[in-house]
Short mmCIF file of C-alpha atoms and ligand atoms in Angstrom, two decimals:
data_model
loop_
_atom_site.label_atom_id
_atom_site.label_comp_id
_atom_site.label_asym_id
_atom_site.label_seq_id
_atom_site.Cartn_x
_atom_site.Cartn_y
_atom_site.Cartn_z
CA MET A 1 -36.14 76.66 46.55
CA SER A 2 -38.32 78.99 48.85
CA ASN A 3 -37.26 82.17 47.15
CA ASN A 4 -38.42 81.21 43.79
CA LYS A 5 -41.90 81.25 42.16
CA THR A 6 -42.36 78.56 39.74
CA SER A 7 -43.97 79.63 36.40
CA GLY A 8 -44.52 76.97 33.86
CA SER A 9 -41.08 75.06 33.63
CA ALA A 10 -38.86 78.01 34.57
CA LYS A 11 -38.51 79.23 37.98
CA ARG A 12 -38.03 83.28 38.27
CA ARG A 13 -35.72 84.12 40.91
CA THR A 14 -36.76 87.04 43.11
CA THR A 15 -33.43 87.34 44.79
CA CYS A 16 -29.83 87.93 44.15
CA ARG A 17 -28.22 84.66 44.01
CA ILE A 18 -24.74 85.88 45.58
CA CYS A 19 -26.13 88.35 48.38
CA GLY A 20 -29.48 87.21 48.76
CA GLY A 21 -30.69 90.67 47.91
CA SER A 22 -34.19 91.50 46.53
CA ARG A 23 -33.40 94.90 45.33
CA LEU A 24 -33.40 93.81 41.58
CA PHE A 25 -33.70 96.22 38.88
CA GLN A 26 -34.71 94.64 35.26
CA PHE A 27 -33.08 96.48 32.72
CA LEU A 28 -33.41 94.05 29.52
CA SER A 29 -36.14 91.92 28.59
CA LEU A 30 -35.38 89.57 25.03
CA GLY A 31 -38.85 88.23 24.89
CA ASP A 32 -39.85 84.55 25.20
CA THR A 33 -37.56 82.36 23.56
CA PRO A 34 -37.23 78.62 22.97
CA LEU A 35 -33.92 77.19 24.45
CA ALA A 36 -30.91 78.29 22.27
CA ASP A 37 -29.67 74.65 21.30
CA ALA A 38 -32.99 73.31 20.76
CA PHE A 39 -33.03 72.93 16.90
CA VAL A 40 -36.43 71.86 15.35
CA GLU A 41 -36.96 68.33 13.45
CA LYS A 42 -38.66 68.97 10.23
CA GLU A 43 -41.81 66.70 11.40
CA ASN A 44 -41.97 68.95 14.57
CA LEU A 45 -42.20 72.20 12.45
CA ASP A 46 -45.90 72.49 13.51
CA LYS A 47 -45.62 71.52 16.84
CA PRO A 48 -45.42 74.30 19.92
CA GLU A 49 -42.11 75.12 21.07
CA ALA A 50 -41.23 75.53 24.58
CA LYS A 51 -40.14 79.10 25.16
CA TYR A 52 -39.29 80.95 28.22
CA PRO A 53 -38.37 84.30 29.09
CA LEU A 54 -35.18 86.28 28.68
CA ASP A 55 -35.34 88.80 31.52
CA VAL A 56 -31.85 90.53 32.82
CA GLU A 57 -31.89 91.94 36.35
CA VAL A 58 -28.98 93.68 38.08
CA CYS A 59 -28.64 93.29 42.28
CA GLU A 60 -28.26 97.02 43.61
CA ASP A 61 -26.84 95.73 46.28
CA CYS A 62 -23.75 93.67 44.94
CA GLY A 63 -24.07 94.45 41.34
CA LEU A 64 -24.34 91.16 40.26
CA VAL A 65 -26.39 90.78 36.53
CA MET A 66 -28.36 87.81 36.58
CA LEU A 67 -31.21 86.04 34.07
CA VAL A 68 -33.90 85.23 36.67
CA ASN A 69 -35.69 82.93 34.29
CA ILE A 70 -34.04 79.49 35.65
CA VAL A 71 -34.60 76.32 33.10
CA ASP A 72 -34.14 72.77 34.45
CA PRO A 73 -30.56 72.37 34.15
CA GLU A 74 -31.55 68.59 33.10
CA LEU A 75 -33.02 70.18 29.79
CA LEU A 76 -29.83 72.82 29.36
CA PHE A 77 -26.93 70.59 30.22
CA GLY A 78 -28.04 67.04 30.57
CA ASP A 79 -28.32 64.31 27.53
CA ASN A 80 -28.67 66.62 24.78
CA TYR A 81 -25.70 68.85 25.47
CA ALA A 82 -24.42 69.94 21.95
CA PHE A 83 -21.02 71.30 22.22
CA TYR A 84 -17.74 69.59 22.05
CA THR A 85 -15.20 71.83 22.81
CA SER A 86 -12.86 69.99 20.83
CA GLY A 87 -14.77 70.46 17.75
CA SER A 88 -13.68 74.02 17.79
CA PRO A 89 -9.91 74.46 16.75
CA GLN A 90 -9.74 77.85 18.36
CA ALA A 91 -11.40 76.45 21.80
CA VAL A 92 -8.53 73.51 21.43
CA ALA A 93 -5.54 76.17 21.14
CA HIS A 94 -6.95 78.32 23.70
CA PHE A 95 -7.32 75.65 26.27
CA ARG A 96 -3.52 74.00 25.36
CA ARG A 97 -2.11 77.63 26.00
CA TYR A 98 -4.09 77.57 29.11
CA ALA A 99 -2.72 74.69 30.09
CA HIS A 100 0.53 75.09 29.55
CA SER A 101 0.25 78.59 31.46
CA ILE A 102 -1.02 76.92 34.49
CA ILE A 103 2.15 74.45 34.19
CA GLU A 104 4.33 77.26 34.02
CA ARG A 105 3.02 79.39 37.05
CA PHE A 106 2.03 76.40 39.40
CA PRO A 107 4.44 73.46 38.36
CA GLU A 108 4.47 71.98 41.80
CA LEU A 109 0.77 72.31 42.32
CA ALA A 110 0.33 71.01 38.28
CA LYS A 111 1.86 67.53 39.26
CA LYS A 112 -0.65 66.48 41.85
CA LEU A 113 -4.13 65.89 41.40
CA THR A 114 -6.14 68.48 38.92
CA ILE A 115 -10.04 68.45 38.66
CA ASP A 116 -11.43 70.11 36.11
CA ILE A 117 -15.30 71.15 36.35
CA ALA A 118 -17.49 71.03 33.55
CA ALA A 119 -14.43 69.27 31.70
CA ASN A 120 -16.47 68.54 28.65
CA ASP A 121 -14.47 66.13 26.32
CA GLY A 122 -11.04 66.83 28.51
CA VAL A 123 -9.71 69.35 26.17
CA LEU A 124 -7.88 71.21 29.21
CA LEU A 125 -6.98 68.07 30.97
CA ARG A 126 -5.20 66.19 28.16
CA PRO A 127 -2.35 68.60 27.68
CA LEU A 128 -1.94 68.65 31.93
CA LYS A 129 -2.26 64.59 31.97
CA GLU A 130 0.78 64.74 29.51
CA PHE A 131 2.57 66.48 31.95
CA GLY A 132 2.21 64.48 34.55
CA ALA A 133 -0.41 65.58 36.29
CA LYS A 134 -3.06 63.22 37.97
CA VAL A 135 -6.27 64.40 36.77
CA LEU A 136 -10.19 63.89 36.96
CA GLY A 137 -12.81 65.52 35.00
CA ILE A 138 -16.51 66.23 35.78
CA ASP A 139 -19.15 67.01 33.65
CA PRO A 140 -23.17 66.58 33.58
CA ALA A 141 -23.48 66.12 29.61
CA LYS A 142 -23.81 62.03 29.33
CA ASN A 143 -22.63 62.88 25.76
CA VAL A 144 -19.43 64.35 26.13
CA THR A 145 -17.88 62.21 29.14
CA PRO A 146 -17.32 59.25 26.89
CA VAL A 147 -15.14 60.93 24.66
CA ALA A 148 -12.80 62.28 27.42
CA SER A 149 -13.16 58.84 29.27
CA ALA A 150 -11.78 57.52 25.60
CA ALA A 151 -8.95 59.38 25.32
CA GLY A 152 -7.94 58.43 28.92
CA ILE A 153 -9.20 61.09 31.52
CA PRO A 154 -10.90 59.66 34.18
CA MET A 155 -14.71 61.30 34.33
CA ILE A 156 -17.68 61.44 36.59
CA THR A 157 -20.97 62.32 34.85
CA ASP A 158 -22.69 64.67 37.01
CA PHE A 159 -23.31 68.29 37.92
CA PHE A 160 -20.62 69.70 40.53
CA THR A 161 -22.43 70.52 43.91
CA GLU A 162 -20.95 70.63 47.53
CA ILE A 163 -22.56 66.92 47.41
CA THR A 164 -20.48 65.49 44.58
CA ALA A 165 -17.57 67.49 45.60
CA LYS A 166 -17.45 65.17 49.00
CA LYS A 167 -17.82 61.96 47.31
CA ILE A 168 -15.06 63.38 45.11
CA GLU A 169 -12.98 63.87 48.04
CA GLU A 170 -13.82 60.74 49.84
CA GLU A 171 -12.45 58.63 46.83
CA ASN A 172 -9.73 61.10 45.54
CA GLY A 173 -8.56 62.96 48.14
CA LYS A 174 -7.97 66.98 47.78
CA ALA A 175 -6.97 68.70 44.60
CA SER A 176 -3.94 71.03 44.40
CA LEU A 177 -5.79 72.64 41.17
CA VAL A 178 -9.26 73.12 40.54
CA LEU A 179 -10.23 74.16 37.38
CA ALA A 180 -13.70 75.54 36.41
CA ASN A 181 -14.17 77.40 33.07
CA ASN A 182 -17.45 78.81 31.30
CA VAL A 183 -19.46 77.09 33.85
CA LEU A 184 -20.07 79.34 36.94
CA ALA A 185 -22.32 81.59 34.68
CA HIS A 186 -24.49 78.24 34.31
CA VAL A 187 -24.80 77.71 37.96
CA ASP A 188 -28.14 78.87 39.87
CA ASP A 189 -26.79 77.89 43.20
CA VAL A 190 -23.37 79.43 42.93
CA HIS A 191 -22.57 79.40 47.05
CA ASP A 192 -23.30 75.51 47.10
CA PHE A 193 -20.60 75.40 44.13
CA VAL A 194 -18.12 77.44 45.78
CA ARG A 195 -18.34 75.39 48.97
CA GLY A 196 -17.74 72.45 47.06
CA VAL A 197 -14.56 73.96 45.59
CA LYS A 198 -13.50 74.94 49.03
CA LEU A 199 -14.12 71.24 50.22
CA ILE A 200 -11.75 69.68 47.94
CA LEU A 201 -9.09 72.39 47.48
CA ASP A 202 -5.96 71.54 48.89
CA PRO A 203 -5.03 74.35 51.61
CA HIS A 204 -2.14 75.27 49.51
CA GLY A 205 -4.35 74.89 46.23
CA VAL A 206 -5.43 77.13 43.88
CA PHE A 207 -8.80 77.44 41.91
CA ILE A 208 -8.68 78.89 38.61
CA PHE A 209 -11.75 79.69 36.32
CA GLU A 210 -12.79 81.76 33.40
CA VAL A 211 -16.24 83.40 33.20
CA GLN A 212 -17.35 85.67 30.55
CA TYR A 213 -16.66 89.13 31.72
CA PHE A 214 -19.85 91.29 32.11
CA VAL A 215 -17.84 94.79 30.88
CA LYS A 216 -17.28 93.11 28.06
CA LEU A 217 -20.48 92.27 26.92
CA LEU A 218 -22.04 95.80 28.31
CA THR A 219 -19.25 97.85 26.01
CA ASN A 220 -19.37 95.62 23.14
CA ASN A 221 -23.50 95.28 23.01
CA GLN A 222 -23.21 91.68 23.19
CA PHE A 223 -26.52 91.09 24.48
CA ASP A 224 -27.11 88.02 22.34
CA ASN A 225 -25.03 86.25 24.97
CA VAL A 226 -28.33 86.23 26.97
CA TYR A 227 -29.51 82.96 26.53
CA HIS A 228 -31.11 80.49 28.92
CA GLU A 229 -27.74 78.60 29.77
CA HIS A 230 -26.07 81.94 31.13
CA HIS A 231 -27.57 82.26 34.50
CA SER A 232 -24.90 85.18 35.38
CA PHE A 233 -22.88 87.69 33.74
CA TYR A 234 -19.89 88.78 36.19
CA ALA A 235 -18.49 91.88 36.79
CA LEU A 236 -15.33 91.61 39.35
CA ARG A 237 -16.87 93.16 42.15
CA PRO A 238 -19.92 90.60 43.14
CA LEU A 239 -17.57 87.74 42.25
CA LYS A 240 -15.17 88.82 44.75
CA LYS A 241 -18.03 89.16 47.49
CA LEU A 242 -19.10 85.63 46.42
CA ILE A 243 -15.54 83.79 46.57
CA GLU A 244 -15.01 85.85 50.11
CA SER A 245 -18.47 84.95 51.38
CA GLU A 246 -17.27 81.16 51.61
CA GLY A 247 -13.99 81.64 53.23
CA MET A 248 -11.64 82.12 49.99
CA LYS A 249 -10.15 85.06 48.34
CA ILE A 250 -9.34 86.30 44.66
CA PHE A 251 -5.59 86.61 44.28
CA ASP A 252 -5.40 87.61 40.62
CA VAL A 253 -7.28 88.16 38.02
CA GLU A 254 -6.44 88.35 34.17
CA GLU A 255 -8.60 89.42 31.18
CA VAL A 256 -8.36 86.85 28.23
CA ASN A 257 -10.12 86.83 24.96
CA THR A 258 -12.26 83.87 24.65
CA GLN A 259 -16.02 84.17 24.58
CA GLY A 260 -16.24 87.83 23.34
CA GLY A 261 -14.17 88.77 26.23
CA SER A 262 -13.49 86.85 29.61
CA LEU A 263 -12.13 86.99 33.20
CA ARG A 264 -9.41 84.27 34.32
CA VAL A 265 -9.36 84.39 38.04
CA PHE A 266 -7.28 82.91 40.58
CA ALA A 267 -8.40 82.00 43.91
CA GLU A 268 -7.04 79.94 46.96
CA HIS A 269 -8.54 79.95 50.68
CA ALA A 270 -8.41 83.07 52.60
CA ASP A 271 -5.55 81.99 54.65
CA GLY A 272 -3.90 80.81 51.41
CA PRO A 273 -0.16 81.49 50.35
CA HIS A 274 -0.54 84.19 47.86
CA PHE A 275 -0.40 87.83 48.05
CA VAL A 276 -3.37 89.58 46.62
CA LYS A 277 -1.97 91.22 43.54
CA PRO A 278 -2.77 95.49 42.98
CA THR A 279 -4.74 94.37 39.60
CA VAL A 280 -8.05 92.81 41.58
CA GLN A 281 -8.58 96.51 43.24
CA GLU A 282 -7.70 98.05 40.00
CA MET A 283 -10.53 95.97 38.02
CA ILE A 284 -13.15 96.69 40.46
CA GLN A 285 -12.14 100.52 40.55
CA SER A 286 -12.66 100.81 36.96
CA GLU A 287 -15.78 98.42 37.18
CA LEU A 288 -16.64 101.36 39.51
CA GLY A 289 -15.43 104.12 37.15
CA LEU A 290 -17.84 102.78 34.39
CA LYS A 291 -20.76 103.59 37.15
CA LEU A 292 -21.60 99.85 37.52
CA ASP A 293 -23.13 100.59 40.78
CA THR A 294 -25.66 102.70 39.13
CA ARG A 295 -28.89 102.21 36.63
CA GLU A 296 -27.38 104.08 34.04
CA PRO A 297 -25.00 101.54 31.96
CA TYR A 298 -27.62 99.26 32.14
CA LYS A 299 -30.22 101.17 30.64
CA SER A 300 -27.92 102.17 28.01
CA LEU A 301 -27.23 98.57 27.23
CA SER A 302 -31.07 98.28 26.99
CA SER A 303 -31.63 100.83 24.44
CA ARG A 304 -28.63 99.52 22.45
CA ALA A 305 -29.98 96.61 22.03
CA GLN A 306 -33.12 98.29 20.78
CA HIS A 307 -31.14 100.04 18.54
CA VAL A 308 -29.38 97.07 17.08
CA LYS A 309 -32.53 95.40 16.30
CA GLU A 310 -34.16 98.57 14.76
CA GLU A 311 -31.35 99.08 12.69
CA LEU A 312 -30.38 95.34 11.44
CA ILE A 313 -34.33 94.89 10.30
CA LYS A 314 -33.76 98.27 8.35
CA ILE A 315 -30.97 96.93 6.62
CA LEU A 316 -32.74 93.40 6.04
CA ASP A 317 -35.66 95.26 4.58
CA ASP A 318 -33.73 97.49 2.26
CA LEU A 319 -31.97 94.61 0.57
CA LYS A 320 -34.63 92.32 0.36
CA LYS A 321 -36.47 95.31 -1.75
CA GLN A 322 -33.51 95.43 -3.71
CA GLY A 323 -34.27 91.68 -4.04
CA LYS A 324 -30.97 90.51 -2.73
CA LYS A 325 -30.51 87.03 -1.34
CA ILE A 326 -29.30 86.76 2.20
CA VAL A 327 -27.73 83.59 4.12
CA GLY A 328 -27.04 83.34 7.55
CA TYR A 329 -23.38 82.46 8.50
CA GLY A 330 -22.95 80.05 11.28
CA ALA A 331 -25.84 79.29 13.87
CA PRO A 332 -24.57 79.50 17.30
CA ALA A 333 -26.65 79.61 20.32
CA LYS A 334 -26.69 83.57 20.70
CA GLY A 335 -27.12 83.88 17.11
CA ASN A 336 -30.63 82.26 18.12
CA THR A 337 -31.41 84.95 20.59
CA LEU A 338 -30.63 87.82 18.09
CA LEU A 339 -32.51 85.99 15.60
CA ASN A 340 -35.97 85.60 18.16
CA PHE A 341 -35.31 88.89 19.53
CA CYS A 342 -35.25 90.86 16.28
CA GLY A 343 -37.72 88.46 14.70
CA ILE A 344 -35.87 87.36 11.65
CA SER A 345 -36.82 84.25 9.94
CA THR A 346 -37.15 82.97 6.50
CA GLN A 347 -38.76 86.58 5.14
CA TYR A 348 -34.81 87.56 5.49
CA LEU A 349 -33.01 84.59 5.50
CA ASP A 350 -33.09 81.84 2.85
CA TYR A 351 -31.27 79.46 5.08
CA ILE A 352 -28.14 79.38 7.58
CA ILE A 353 -24.93 77.66 6.74
CA ASP A 354 -22.95 75.78 9.83
CA LYS A 355 -20.02 73.35 10.20
CA THR A 356 -21.86 71.42 13.16
CA TYR A 357 -22.83 68.32 11.83
CA PHE A 358 -26.08 67.66 14.04
CA LYS A 359 -27.62 71.07 13.20
CA HIS A 360 -27.68 70.12 9.55
CA GLY A 361 -31.15 69.32 8.23
CA LYS A 362 -32.86 70.86 10.99
CA PHE A 363 -34.27 74.43 11.71
CA THR A 364 -33.42 77.29 13.96
CA PRO A 365 -35.61 77.21 17.27
CA GLY A 366 -38.36 79.62 17.25
CA THR A 367 -37.57 81.15 13.99
CA HIS A 368 -37.22 78.11 11.97
CA ILE A 369 -34.44 78.81 9.33
CA PRO A 370 -33.60 75.70 7.60
CA VAL A 371 -29.53 74.95 8.52
CA PHE A 372 -27.54 73.07 6.17
CA PRO A 373 -23.77 72.25 5.39
CA ILE A 374 -21.62 74.87 4.15
CA GLU A 375 -21.44 72.98 1.03
CA LYS A 376 -24.95 74.10 0.08
CA ILE A 377 -23.10 77.13 -0.93
CA GLN A 378 -21.05 75.15 -3.60
CA GLU A 379 -24.57 73.77 -5.28
CA ASP A 380 -26.42 77.22 -4.94
CA GLY A 381 -23.90 79.56 -5.82
CA PRO A 382 -22.84 82.21 -3.04
CA PRO A 383 -25.65 84.84 -1.73
CA ASP A 384 -25.08 88.70 -2.43
CA TYR A 385 -25.04 89.17 1.91
CA TYR A 386 -24.15 87.14 4.75
CA LEU A 387 -25.45 87.74 8.00
CA LEU A 388 -22.67 87.05 10.22
CA LEU A 389 -24.24 85.29 13.39
CA VAL A 390 -20.75 84.02 14.50
CA TRP A 391 -19.58 87.95 14.91
CA ASN A 392 -16.74 86.94 17.40
CA TYR A 393 -15.19 85.18 14.84
CA ALA A 394 -15.55 87.88 12.17
CA ALA A 395 -11.60 88.67 11.85
CA GLY A 396 -10.95 85.36 10.80
CA ILE A 397 -13.92 84.51 8.79
CA LEU A 398 -13.31 87.57 6.71
CA ASN A 399 -10.01 87.02 5.83
CA GLN A 400 -11.30 83.22 4.84
CA GLU A 401 -13.80 84.49 2.83
CA GLU A 402 -11.63 87.04 1.18
CA GLU A 403 -12.31 85.62 -2.46
CA PHE A 404 -16.59 86.11 -1.75
CA ILE A 405 -15.86 89.45 -0.99
CA LYS A 406 -13.40 90.35 -3.74
CA LYS A 407 -15.98 88.98 -6.11
CA GLY A 408 -18.45 91.47 -4.80
CA GLY A 409 -20.05 89.43 -2.07
CA HIS A 410 -20.79 91.31 1.61
CA PHE A 411 -21.15 90.50 5.27
CA ILE A 412 -23.85 92.20 7.77
CA ILE A 413 -22.12 92.38 10.91
CA PRO A 414 -24.92 92.65 13.36
CA ILE A 415 -23.10 93.48 16.94
CA PRO A 416 -21.72 96.00 18.27
CA ALA A 417 -23.83 98.05 15.71
CA PRO A 418 -25.39 96.59 12.49
CA HIS A 419 -22.83 97.57 9.55
CA ILE A 420 -22.07 96.34 6.34
CA ILE A 421 -18.51 94.99 5.17
ZN1 ZN B 1 -26.72 91.10 45.18
#
């Protein structure tokens, strides 16, 4: 790409991926960090790890917030992509409700062809297929698509681009519903992506997608959601500009709770049949009310991130001085941003427990903390403190660990501001 400079194996964007503008203001730099899912095998602990900067900038023309360091997507989402959506009961429940809301709102469209971009293991398409929709999934991760295929969901293993859209259209015709959840943030060339959607969408079809909402990241200090998979952090204002620039329109938007707070966006061809709901303009007004068109909120996020780091280290230092045993709870991708940014390793955490099988026996990228199955706690006895790295599930986990807390155990919750429960 001519508008990118290459440094090592990460490119650095110098222009906005939505409007092409070059007035980019860098407000956050979380340091050189390995890929968040690159857990390290024991025998590789002495070898150097590939690290890439995490620099976040806002476009002062359209308001898009971007990670400007672009790692090769094959490294991020190809062979070793680790996440099976169906492995998370919360995600399965979310997508089931989501599918039913689509069927309820667009029953006629749901009877025809539905294409899910980044379909993962088919978690959203399964209920639609049960309803009688003709479904097709596309996903680049070679380890997840066979899982969907085995469940009877036709799958294409590829990245979604205008070129793949053309092939899909030739073989399957146009789709009445195009779905794309938690994927637009992963895409560098977003114009190509939206052109692909427009190409395969029936003239009366609807494009429904979810993206993490930048306003939630901002107001809840979720800076640990910055890792190399996430290229963009969307507010509605730049998103609307993107969709409209490709001859489509957003006619409705809702806030949903997934991923720490997301937008569910409904779009169609510019001359499509739906009236634009007032909620679209109202949400943009509320974003402007937060002064997202100025530098202030971004600078403020940056200083709060620094504050989280200082406060968290202070808490951990105090506890270690008192001889307390601390274990990490969960090893999510965002946890690795937090651990690397704060410099938290085995000087504080004895180890981390996590349910995900493939992480067991490995070490966290960059910080080299061993990861064990949760059964490790039964062998060792509970620690004095858990550092809750999956803070987005805090409510459920505190409930589940009621017994631990009753017996005097504590949780350190790092985000939005470090505190102890
Ligand atoms: Zn821009």
